[in-house]
Amino acid sequence: MADFPTNKSRSDAETASRYAKNYDPASIEPRWYGEWTRRGYFHADAQAPKAPFAIVIPPPNVTGALHMGHALGCTIEDIFTRWKRMAAYNAMWLPGTDHAGIATQMVVERKLRESEGKSRHDIGREEFVKRVWTWRQQSGDQILEQLKRLGCSLDWERLKFTMEPAYSEAVIEAFVTLHEEGLIYRAERLINWCVSCRTALSDLEVDYEEGKQAELYSFAYPLLDGSGEIVVATTRPETMLGDTAVAVHPDDPRHQAKIGRKIQNPLTGYFFNVIADPILVDPEFGSGAVKVTPAHDPNDFEAGQRNGLTNISILDEAGVVTAVGGPFAGLDRFAARKAVKARLKELGLERGSTPHVHAVGRCQRCETVVEPMLSTQWFVKMEPLAKPAIEAVEQGKTRFVPESWSKTYFHWMRNIRDWCISRQLWWGHRIPAWTCGGCGKITVARQTPSACVHCGDTRLKQDDDVLDTWFSSWLWPFATLGWPKETRELKTFYPTSVLDTGYDILFFWVARMMMAGLHFMKKVPFRTVYLHTMVTDEKGDKMSKVKGNTIDPLVVIDKYGADALRFALAWLATHAAQGRNIKFSMSNVEDARRFATKIWNASRFALMNLEGFDAERFADRVADGPDRAELDLPERWILSRVQRAIEAVDEALEDYRISDAAQAAYHFVWNELCDWYIELAKAALAREGADVELRWKVQGALVTALEAAMRLLHPFMPFLTEEIWQHLPKSSGVPQSIMITLYPVRDLRFVDDASEGSMALVQRVIVALRTLRAEKNIAPSARVTVILTVGDDYKKTILEGYREIVAEQGRCSAVRVRRAGSTTVVPQLFGPVATALAGDIEVVVPLEGLVDPAAERAKLAKEREKVLSDRDWLSRKLGNPKFVANAKAEAVEKDRAKLLELDAALIQLEAAIVRLGG
């Protein structure tokens, strides 16, 4: 590993040999991550006296591999954690993984089929669960290793897994407590059923495909008394095998006489009635009659409850028609649909069809069309839990960033439905409920009971179902800290400080954690919820393997380094905070890598020019500010700009404006430190006769600015900044790693408005001078004379005092400064010149011997024609009374100001042409 900090300076040759010429993240990143881990820098001591800052990672599935969504979220979380750790907080970022019930079971089942040609039923539940644990131990922590590649400073000593014994204890405690409180119940309800995964799904686990084209199929039910028929329409004709009524509106004159009449299902022979239901039926839609299938439609189920209808379930768990379907038994649901239509047509009962657009629910996991099924399941009563969670956000105990998400949160919470928490799987937390073989009643217990609590019978059978994965995840912020035990960790780190997660699991996870935290802990689980959006490809399309537009973060890290990926994501995070998807392109990473290279090269220049520098001595000299140290303008300026950057970055992070923080750090490092100060330092150190005192000032300012920049950037680019920081000379007593030093704090002693103003004036002149050189194609080696005409003595004094800087940066042989209106004759002004304005300062470069006069005249004449054209157009526009009367006042003023600018430019161009002999 690199040397630890020292206040001793190295010779240039020694530094060159120890600091690589090229930035190579592959040799730096694994070395530093191993060092940080070995030294325990990621671990937070629950007994530490410092103020706590806690984040829990949204636990990735054990089946998962790192994708761009993970990379964005974990980069954001690591930025906050590293920043707060350096700000002297007891920063704890808790890692862990989720057992991912359906996903993990599907993976292991597939491997079982491929390797042994068997199903889970062939080997039995106990053996299958053993196989899942084996798979998890061998492959389930892959994503954790990938997070290390990204540089995540997770507290690995606190690693949790939602199926580990301590966590399972918390899950069982939550279930039993809610059951004892009457908030968990078992009932036969219509639920979402996936015929592929063979399990119940909560409402949130169903994705709706909007705008799906379908057929609204009409058929007739003959009335049993032969008095006529009643026509109904459906998109699912096969469900008529389970119809137990036809409903009409009681006020519909077309059907009032039919209410109470009997119908015999022509395909199954079942008898049922025509009923009146004003809630279910819209008399304006279709025939005004609705077939009622309580066991296969949620609205029909409610109607069945209201009217005491029989529930006839026609499908089994695989979506195959059961024996109640008579001649259609054994057919898949979609095959049955065709067969039912064919039979109704044969019977002369078909009444046509029309196109129909509707939403089709699909299983979020496998995309199979979801079937509403009547089933006995376990549910959580959500309304009593939602009320305190709504009030907590209303009262500001938890806030959302962006705040607009609170409206979405309120809407869902105020319309919440009971949560189906049982799943027909083998992998997961088995429901702690046992059915008695004697009395048939259920015993719910924390430990396996020896006898039925109702009758004492010992013949008990545990429920085969497991709990929804989200039932364990909603306990994550406190179960990971030891609940239900009262631990030191809970006391220190709960409530957590920030939750960062994607907006797509606001209801799945965030809202449920709010409810669980308030119910079990009586406190909100987090103070702030930062919701980021989806990472898409550069066209805005969702990344998917099918489309072939996915970008593997590990491939990016291999090519560009983790720091480049992290900084690119941080730069783009502005879209996440605004609720807009992040359009990710490899060009973003390439730009970030160029930034890393720029930092590396700037640091290498600094380290190559520190011969004789003593950090301790410099620190002593500037302890009372720059005045006592007698620093020159460039040094005063860069140290003041450091303070501005510190303030901008820190304020942005406090406001969760991650992108603004990244951009503020970038602007300081690239535009001010590298593009300006380092260039000024190069010139100063290269001056003939540069004395020890000058070198010392330049070296000190350079090291101070660079060291502060590394600390500012560390949360964003941890590896690069650690490597550079280790090579920089520092005062004694500094910690051994940048990640445990203090984050920069603005030092008002070095905030210098006057120096910043003076430097800004000098910079404007240099920029104007460089622009003139570029426009006139003046050779870089050519030394020019520049004449600066200023309007007041203050600016004249500044520019005269720093003409050496202008000369060095503008490649000038002479710099003359004069007052506007001066009668002193300047012969060079009567020949060909190039002119520009630096604010109100006229910058003139005599062109004699530097350019071809004829070519320059032609160029200026062309520019003059364009300015004349623009001026004439704008004059006509402002001369139009209708425009002046109807346009906004600010628009008119803007155009008038532009006209004055064009007039001034025209005068300059004509004067330049005259000077060239035109």
PDB file of C-alpha atoms in Angstrom, residues 495-732:
ATOM      1  CA  PRO A 495     -34.503   5.701  13.815  1.00  0.00           C
ATOM      2  CA  THR A 496     -32.142   5.679  10.872  1.00  0.00           C
ATOM      3  CA  SER A 497     -31.193   8.967   9.227  1.00  0.00           C
ATOM      4  CA  VAL A 498     -31.880   8.469   5.539  1.00  0.00           C
ATOM      5  CA  LEU A 499     -33.438   5.828   3.350  1.00  0.00           C
ATOM      6  CA  ASP A 500     -32.384   5.878  -0.291  1.00  0.00           C
ATOM      7  CA  THR A 501     -34.323   3.671  -2.669  1.00  0.00           C
ATOM      8  CA  GLY A 502     -36.048   3.592  -6.033  1.00  0.00           C
ATOM      9  CA  TYR A 503     -39.489   5.124  -6.341  1.00  0.00           C
ATOM     10  CA  ASP A 504     -40.819   1.836  -7.740  1.00  0.00           C
ATOM     11  CA  ILE A 505     -40.867   0.255  -4.267  1.00  0.00           C
ATOM     12  CA  LEU A 506     -42.444   3.207  -2.458  1.00  0.00           C
ATOM     13  CA  PHE A 507     -45.498   1.052  -1.672  1.00  0.00           C
ATOM     14  CA  PHE A 508     -43.873  -2.387  -1.608  1.00  0.00           C
ATOM     15  CA  TRP A 509     -41.322  -1.380   0.971  1.00  0.00           C
ATOM     16  CA  VAL A 510     -41.117   2.256   2.089  1.00  0.00           C
ATOM     17  CA  ALA A 511     -44.754   2.688   3.116  1.00  0.00           C
ATOM     18  CA  ARG A 512     -44.813  -0.710   4.816  1.00  0.00           C
ATOM     19  CA  MET A 513     -41.622   0.066   6.749  1.00  0.00           C
ATOM     20  CA  MET A 514     -43.245   3.291   7.932  1.00  0.00           C
ATOM     21  CA  MET A 515     -46.206   1.305   9.242  1.00  0.00           C
ATOM     22  CA  ALA A 516     -44.094  -1.414  10.867  1.00  0.00           C
ATOM     23  CA  GLY A 517     -41.646   1.028  12.447  1.00  0.00           C
ATOM     24  CA  LEU A 518     -44.380   3.118  13.998  1.00  0.00           C
ATOM     25  CA  HIS A 519     -46.339   0.073  15.187  1.00  0.00           C
ATOM     26  CA  PHE A 520     -43.511  -1.940  16.731  1.00  0.00           C
ATOM     27  CA  MET A 521     -40.993   0.780  17.636  1.00  0.00           C
ATOM     28  CA  LYS A 522     -43.383   3.731  18.128  1.00  0.00           C
ATOM     29  CA  LYS A 523     -41.003   5.839  16.028  1.00  0.00           C
ATOM     30  CA  VAL A 524     -40.604   6.464  12.312  1.00  0.00           C
ATOM     31  CA  PRO A 525     -37.923   4.218  10.794  1.00  0.00           C
ATOM     32  CA  PHE A 526     -36.134   7.055   8.972  1.00  0.00           C
ATOM     33  CA  ARG A 527     -36.102  10.856   9.016  1.00  0.00           C
ATOM     34  CA  THR A 528     -35.709  11.337   5.274  1.00  0.00           C
ATOM     35  CA  VAL A 529     -36.703   9.203   2.284  1.00  0.00           C
ATOM     36  CA  TYR A 530     -34.625   9.997  -0.816  1.00  0.00           C
ATOM     37  CA  LEU A 531     -36.359   8.443  -3.823  1.00  0.00           C
ATOM     38  CA  HIS A 532     -34.295   8.096  -6.964  1.00  0.00           C
ATOM     39  CA  THR A 533     -35.620   7.111 -10.366  1.00  0.00           C
ATOM     40  CA  MET A 534     -34.846   4.481 -12.952  1.00  0.00           C
ATOM     41  CA  VAL A 535     -31.593   4.287 -14.899  1.00  0.00           C
ATOM     42  CA  THR A 536     -32.463   3.932 -18.595  1.00  0.00           C
ATOM     43  CA  ASP A 537     -30.335   3.767 -21.718  1.00  0.00           C
ATOM     44  CA  GLU A 538     -29.337   6.989 -23.461  1.00  0.00           C
ATOM     45  CA  LYS A 539     -32.593   6.974 -25.478  1.00  0.00           C
ATOM     46  CA  GLY A 540     -34.706   6.767 -22.348  1.00  0.00           C
ATOM     47  CA  ASP A 541     -35.668   3.117 -22.870  1.00  0.00           C
ATOM     48  CA  LYS A 542     -35.762   0.748 -19.916  1.00  0.00           C
ATOM     49  CA  MET A 543     -32.695  -1.468 -19.803  1.00  0.00           C
ATOM     50  CA  SER A 544     -33.496  -5.131 -20.417  1.00  0.00           C
ATOM     51  CA  LYS A 545     -31.715  -8.242 -21.610  1.00  0.00           C
ATOM     52  CA  VAL A 546     -34.392  -8.745 -24.260  1.00  0.00           C
ATOM     53  CA  LYS A 547     -33.660  -5.331 -25.793  1.00  0.00           C
ATOM     54  CA  GLY A 548     -29.932  -5.905 -25.482  1.00  0.00           C
ATOM     55  CA  ASN A 549     -29.378  -2.422 -24.034  1.00  0.00           C
ATOM     56  CA  THR A 550     -28.192  -3.351 -20.559  1.00  0.00           C
ATOM     57  CA  ILE A 551     -24.892  -1.997 -19.274  1.00  0.00           C
ATOM     58  CA  ASP A 552     -23.070  -4.195 -16.769  1.00  0.00           C
ATOM     59  CA  PRO A 553     -21.528  -2.011 -14.026  1.00  0.00           C
ATOM     60  CA  LEU A 554     -18.717  -4.525 -13.522  1.00  0.00           C
ATOM     61  CA  VAL A 555     -17.720  -4.278 -17.185  1.00  0.00           C
ATOM     62  CA  VAL A 556     -17.681  -0.493 -16.803  1.00  0.00           C
ATOM     63  CA  ILE A 557     -15.550  -0.761 -13.662  1.00  0.00           C
ATOM     64  CA  ASP A 558     -13.113  -3.114 -15.401  1.00  0.00           C
ATOM     65  CA  LYS A 559     -12.630  -0.619 -18.234  1.00  0.00           C
ATOM     66  CA  TYR A 560     -12.850   2.766 -16.540  1.00  0.00           C
ATOM     67  CA  GLY A 561     -12.630   2.160 -12.799  1.00  0.00           C
ATOM     68  CA  ALA A 562     -15.215   2.409 -10.037  1.00  0.00           C
ATOM     69  CA  ASP A 563     -14.523   6.079  -9.377  1.00  0.00           C
ATOM     70  CA  ALA A 564     -15.425   7.035 -12.951  1.00  0.00           C
ATOM     71  CA  LEU A 565     -18.712   5.112 -12.759  1.00  0.00           C
ATOM     72  CA  ARG A 566     -19.550   6.575  -9.354  1.00  0.00           C
ATOM     73  CA  PHE A 567     -18.847  10.154 -10.429  1.00  0.00           C
ATOM     74  CA  ALA A 568     -20.860   9.737 -13.631  1.00  0.00           C
ATOM     75  CA  LEU A 569     -23.850   8.480 -11.638  1.00  0.00           C
ATOM     76  CA  ALA A 570     -23.507  11.266  -9.083  1.00  0.00           C
ATOM     77  CA  TRP A 571     -23.342  13.851 -11.868  1.00  0.00           C
ATOM     78  CA  LEU A 572     -26.579  12.456 -13.343  1.00  0.00           C
ATOM     79  CA  ALA A 573     -28.344  12.220  -9.982  1.00  0.00           C
ATOM     80  CA  THR A 574     -29.996  15.602 -10.567  1.00  0.00           C
ATOM     81  CA  HIS A 575     -32.561  13.768 -12.681  1.00  0.00           C
ATOM     82  CA  ALA A 576     -33.157  11.297  -9.850  1.00  0.00           C
ATOM     83  CA  ALA A 577     -33.947  14.090  -7.408  1.00  0.00           C
ATOM     84  CA  GLN A 578     -36.321  15.733  -9.900  1.00  0.00           C
ATOM     85  CA  GLY A 579     -38.295  12.539 -10.468  1.00  0.00           C
ATOM     86  CA  ARG A 580     -36.969  12.111 -14.012  1.00  0.00           C
ATOM     87  CA  ASN A 581     -35.377   8.906 -15.249  1.00  0.00           C
ATOM     88  CA  ILE A 582     -31.619   8.933 -15.693  1.00  0.00           C
ATOM     89  CA  LYS A 583     -30.533   8.503 -19.304  1.00  0.00           C
ATOM     90  CA  PHE A 584     -27.216   6.740 -18.940  1.00  0.00           C
ATOM     91  CA  SER A 585     -24.574   6.722 -21.637  1.00  0.00           C
ATOM     92  CA  MET A 586     -21.025   5.426 -21.671  1.00  0.00           C
ATOM     93  CA  SER A 587     -19.974   8.947 -22.690  1.00  0.00           C
ATOM     94  CA  ASN A 588     -20.864   9.991 -19.117  1.00  0.00           C
ATOM     95  CA  VAL A 589     -18.338   7.505 -17.756  1.00  0.00           C
ATOM     96  CA  GLU A 590     -15.727   8.510 -20.331  1.00  0.00           C
ATOM     97  CA  ASP A 591     -16.088  12.141 -19.224  1.00  0.00           C
ATOM     98  CA  ALA A 592     -15.703  11.096 -15.584  1.00  0.00           C
ATOM     99  CA  ARG A 593     -12.615   9.058 -16.432  1.00  0.00           C
ATOM    100  CA  ARG A 594     -11.108  12.098 -18.170  1.00  0.00           C
ATOM    101  CA  PHE A 595     -11.795  14.058 -15.001  1.00  0.00           C
ATOM    102  CA  ALA A 596      -9.985  11.410 -12.959  1.00  0.00           C
ATOM    103  CA  THR A 597      -7.024  11.574 -15.326  1.00  0.00           C
ATOM    104  CA  LYS A 598      -7.017  15.378 -15.065  1.00  0.00           C
ATOM    105  CA  ILE A 599      -6.863  15.132 -11.271  1.00  0.00           C
ATOM    106  CA  TRP A 600      -4.100  12.525 -11.470  1.00  0.00           C
ATOM    107  CA  ASN A 601      -1.979  14.656 -13.793  1.00  0.00           C
ATOM    108  CA  ALA A 602      -2.508  17.781 -11.701  1.00  0.00           C
ATOM    109  CA  SER A 603      -1.444  15.890  -8.596  1.00  0.00           C
ATOM    110  CA  ARG A 604       1.578  14.509 -10.379  1.00  0.00           C
ATOM    111  CA  PHE A 605       2.642  18.047 -11.344  1.00  0.00           C
ATOM    112  CA  ALA A 606       2.256  19.161  -7.743  1.00  0.00           C
ATOM    113  CA  LEU A 607       4.200  16.239  -6.339  1.00  0.00           C
ATOM    114  CA  MET A 608       7.001  16.750  -8.869  1.00  0.00           C
ATOM    115  CA  ASN A 609       7.439  20.329  -7.692  1.00  0.00           C
ATOM    116  CA  LEU A 610       7.536  20.021  -3.914  1.00  0.00           C
ATOM    117  CA  GLU A 611      11.304  19.943  -3.474  1.00  0.00           C
ATOM    118  CA  GLY A 612      12.116  21.511  -0.096  1.00  0.00           C
ATOM    119  CA  PHE A 613       8.509  22.057   0.932  1.00  0.00           C
ATOM    120  CA  ASP A 614       7.655  21.622   4.614  1.00  0.00           C
ATOM    121  CA  ALA A 615       3.917  21.257   5.347  1.00  0.00           C
ATOM    122  CA  GLU A 616       4.383  21.955   9.055  1.00  0.00           C
ATOM    123  CA  ARG A 617       6.105  25.266   8.388  1.00  0.00           C
ATOM    124  CA  PHE A 618       3.464  26.374   5.881  1.00  0.00           C
ATOM    125  CA  ALA A 619       0.679  25.494   8.302  1.00  0.00           C
ATOM    126  CA  ASP A 620       2.313  27.633  10.968  1.00  0.00           C
ATOM    127  CA  ARG A 621       2.769  30.578   8.610  1.00  0.00           C
ATOM    128  CA  VAL A 622      -0.859  30.619   7.461  1.00  0.00           C
ATOM    129  CA  ALA A 623      -2.369  29.825  10.864  1.00  0.00           C
ATOM    130  CA  ASP A 624      -3.512  33.442  11.230  1.00  0.00           C
ATOM    131  CA  GLY A 625      -4.651  33.823   7.630  1.00  0.00           C
ATOM    132  CA  PRO A 626      -3.041  34.872   4.359  1.00  0.00           C
ATOM    133  CA  ASP A 627      -2.033  38.388   5.448  1.00  0.00           C
ATOM    134  CA  ARG A 628       0.616  37.236   7.910  1.00  0.00           C
ATOM    135  CA  ALA A 629       1.886  34.726   5.375  1.00  0.00           C
ATOM    136  CA  GLU A 630       2.233  37.547   2.805  1.00  0.00           C
ATOM    137  CA  LEU A 631       0.715  35.408   0.061  1.00  0.00           C
ATOM    138  CA  ASP A 632       0.487  36.772  -3.464  1.00  0.00           C
ATOM    139  CA  LEU A 633      -2.762  37.263  -5.418  1.00  0.00           C
ATOM    140  CA  PRO A 634      -2.960  33.823  -7.094  1.00  0.00           C
ATOM    141  CA  GLU A 635      -2.416  32.085  -3.763  1.00  0.00           C
ATOM    142  CA  ARG A 636      -4.926  34.280  -1.938  1.00  0.00           C
ATOM    143  CA  TRP A 637      -7.391  33.676  -4.756  1.00  0.00           C
ATOM    144  CA  ILE A 638      -7.124  29.867  -4.882  1.00  0.00           C
ATOM    145  CA  LEU A 639      -7.347  29.530  -1.097  1.00  0.00           C
ATOM    146  CA  SER A 640     -10.459  31.718  -1.123  1.00  0.00           C
ATOM    147  CA  ARG A 641     -11.971  29.683  -3.963  1.00  0.00           C
ATOM    148  CA  VAL A 642     -11.342  26.534  -1.902  1.00  0.00           C
ATOM    149  CA  GLN A 643     -13.618  27.969   0.776  1.00  0.00           C
ATOM    150  CA  ARG A 644     -16.323  28.759  -1.786  1.00  0.00           C
ATOM    151  CA  ALA A 645     -16.163  25.213  -3.146  1.00  0.00           C
ATOM    152  CA  ILE A 646     -16.367  23.737   0.351  1.00  0.00           C
ATOM    153  CA  GLU A 647     -19.455  25.813   1.076  1.00  0.00           C
ATOM    154  CA  ALA A 648     -21.137  24.901  -2.229  1.00  0.00           C
ATOM    155  CA  VAL A 649     -20.507  21.155  -1.925  1.00  0.00           C
ATOM    156  CA  ASP A 650     -21.514  20.943   1.715  1.00  0.00           C
ATOM    157  CA  GLU A 651     -24.722  22.932   1.223  1.00  0.00           C
ATOM    158  CA  ALA A 652     -25.682  20.800  -1.765  1.00  0.00           C
ATOM    159  CA  LEU A 653     -25.174  17.565   0.172  1.00  0.00           C
ATOM    160  CA  GLU A 654     -27.177  18.925   3.101  1.00  0.00           C
ATOM    161  CA  ASP A 655     -30.040  19.582   0.667  1.00  0.00           C
ATOM    162  CA  TYR A 656     -29.694  16.145  -1.006  1.00  0.00           C
ATOM    163  CA  ARG A 657     -28.606  17.825  -4.254  1.00  0.00           C
ATOM    164  CA  ILE A 658     -25.981  15.224  -5.067  1.00  0.00           C
ATOM    165  CA  SER A 659     -25.503  16.302  -8.659  1.00  0.00           C
ATOM    166  CA  ASP A 660     -25.003  19.938  -7.633  1.00  0.00           C
ATOM    167  CA  ALA A 661     -22.394  18.812  -5.102  1.00  0.00           C
ATOM    168  CA  ALA A 662     -20.540  16.768  -7.726  1.00  0.00           C
ATOM    169  CA  GLN A 663     -20.657  19.621 -10.224  1.00  0.00           C
ATOM    170  CA  ALA A 664     -19.428  22.171  -7.685  1.00  0.00           C
ATOM    171  CA  ALA A 665     -16.446  19.960  -6.844  1.00  0.00           C
ATOM    172  CA  TYR A 666     -15.805  19.350 -10.546  1.00  0.00           C
ATOM    173  CA  HIS A 667     -15.930  23.079 -11.370  1.00  0.00           C
ATOM    174  CA  PHE A 668     -13.445  23.926  -8.651  1.00  0.00           C
ATOM    175  CA  VAL A 669     -10.987  21.155  -9.507  1.00  0.00           C
ATOM    176  CA  TRP A 670     -11.132  21.371 -13.287  1.00  0.00           C
ATOM    177  CA  ASN A 671     -11.804  25.060 -13.984  1.00  0.00           C
ATOM    178  CA  GLU A 672     -10.144  26.784 -11.063  1.00  0.00           C
ATOM    179  CA  LEU A 673      -7.465  24.521  -9.636  1.00  0.00           C
ATOM    180  CA  CYS A 674      -6.275  22.815 -12.827  1.00  0.00           C
ATOM    181  CA  ASP A 675      -7.057  25.294 -15.606  1.00  0.00           C
ATOM    182  CA  TRP A 676      -6.060  28.385 -13.656  1.00  0.00           C
ATOM    183  CA  TYR A 677      -4.037  27.922 -10.530  1.00  0.00           C
ATOM    184  CA  ILE A 678      -1.791  25.130 -11.730  1.00  0.00           C
ATOM    185  CA  GLU A 679      -1.046  27.120 -14.878  1.00  0.00           C
ATOM    186  CA  LEU A 680      -0.242  30.152 -12.720  1.00  0.00           C
ATOM    187  CA  ALA A 681       1.930  27.963 -10.486  1.00  0.00           C
ATOM    188  CA  LYS A 682       3.832  26.557 -13.464  1.00  0.00           C
ATOM    189  CA  ALA A 683       4.658  30.051 -14.656  1.00  0.00           C
ATOM    190  CA  ALA A 684       5.650  31.257 -11.175  1.00  0.00           C
ATOM    191  CA  LEU A 685       7.929  28.282 -10.527  1.00  0.00           C
ATOM    192  CA  ALA A 686       9.509  28.692 -13.979  1.00  0.00           C
ATOM    193  CA  ARG A 687      10.403  32.366 -13.513  1.00  0.00           C
ATOM    194  CA  GLU A 688      14.059  33.231 -13.670  1.00  0.00           C
ATOM    195  CA  GLY A 689      15.366  33.884 -10.220  1.00  0.00           C
ATOM    196  CA  ALA A 690      12.301  32.426  -8.472  1.00  0.00           C
ATOM    197  CA  ASP A 691      13.444  32.500  -4.861  1.00  0.00           C
ATOM    198  CA  VAL A 692      12.789  30.039  -2.061  1.00  0.00           C
ATOM    199  CA  GLU A 693      10.101  32.283  -0.593  1.00  0.00           C
ATOM    200  CA  LEU A 694       8.117  32.374  -3.842  1.00  0.00           C
ATOM    201  CA  ARG A 695       8.409  28.605  -4.325  1.00  0.00           C
ATOM    202  CA  TRP A 696       7.294  28.044  -0.752  1.00  0.00           C
ATOM    203  CA  LYS A 697       4.147  30.149  -1.162  1.00  0.00           C
ATOM    204  CA  VAL A 698       3.190  28.494  -4.437  1.00  0.00           C
ATOM    205  CA  GLN A 699       3.910  24.989  -3.110  1.00  0.00           C
ATOM    206  CA  GLY A 700       1.909  25.636   0.055  1.00  0.00           C
ATOM    207  CA  ALA A 701      -1.155  26.984  -1.737  1.00  0.00           C
ATOM    208  CA  LEU A 702      -0.991  24.173  -4.282  1.00  0.00           C
ATOM    209  CA  VAL A 703      -0.779  21.428  -1.658  1.00  0.00           C
ATOM    210  CA  THR A 704      -3.460  23.058   0.508  1.00  0.00           C
ATOM    211  CA  ALA A 705      -5.913  23.417  -2.385  1.00  0.00           C
ATOM    212  CA  LEU A 706      -5.192  19.943  -3.714  1.00  0.00           C
ATOM    213  CA  GLU A 707      -5.501  18.296  -0.308  1.00  0.00           C
ATOM    214  CA  ALA A 708      -8.819  20.024   0.353  1.00  0.00           C
ATOM    215  CA  ALA A 709     -10.040  19.037  -3.108  1.00  0.00           C
ATOM    216  CA  MET A 710      -9.238  15.395  -2.393  1.00  0.00           C
ATOM    217  CA  ARG A 711     -11.254  15.476   0.809  1.00  0.00           C
ATOM    218  CA  LEU A 712     -14.127  17.238  -0.970  1.00  0.00           C
ATOM    219  CA  LEU A 713     -14.162  14.590  -3.693  1.00  0.00           C
ATOM    220  CA  HIS A 714     -13.579  11.565  -1.481  1.00  0.00           C
ATOM    221  CA  PRO A 715     -17.251  10.594  -1.023  1.00  0.00           C
ATOM    222  CA  PHE A 716     -17.634  10.608  -4.811  1.00  0.00           C
ATOM    223  CA  MET A 717     -14.268   9.131  -5.880  1.00  0.00           C
ATOM    224  CA  PRO A 718     -12.859   7.313  -2.836  1.00  0.00           C
ATOM    225  CA  PHE A 719     -10.058   5.298  -4.434  1.00  0.00           C
ATOM    226  CA  LEU A 720      -8.404   8.018  -6.502  1.00  0.00           C
ATOM    227  CA  THR A 721      -8.566  10.551  -3.689  1.00  0.00           C
ATOM    228  CA  GLU A 722      -7.069   8.149  -1.143  1.00  0.00           C
ATOM    229  CA  GLU A 723      -4.160   7.307  -3.439  1.00  0.00           C
ATOM    230  CA  ILE A 724      -3.349  10.957  -4.125  1.00  0.00           C
ATOM    231  CA  TRP A 725      -3.926  12.081  -0.550  1.00  0.00           C
ATOM    232  CA  GLN A 726      -1.460   9.496   0.741  1.00  0.00           C
ATOM    233  CA  HIS A 727       1.304  11.064  -1.369  1.00  0.00           C
ATOM    234  CA  LEU A 728       0.652  14.647  -0.311  1.00  0.00           C
ATOM    235  CA  PRO A 729       2.827  16.108   2.466  1.00  0.00           C
ATOM    236  CA  LYS A 730       0.792  16.894   5.572  1.00  0.00           C
ATOM    237  CA  SER A 731       1.232  18.232   9.062  1.00  0.00           C
ATOM    238  CA  SER A 732       1.893  15.801  11.906  1.00  0.00           C
TER     239      SER A 732
END
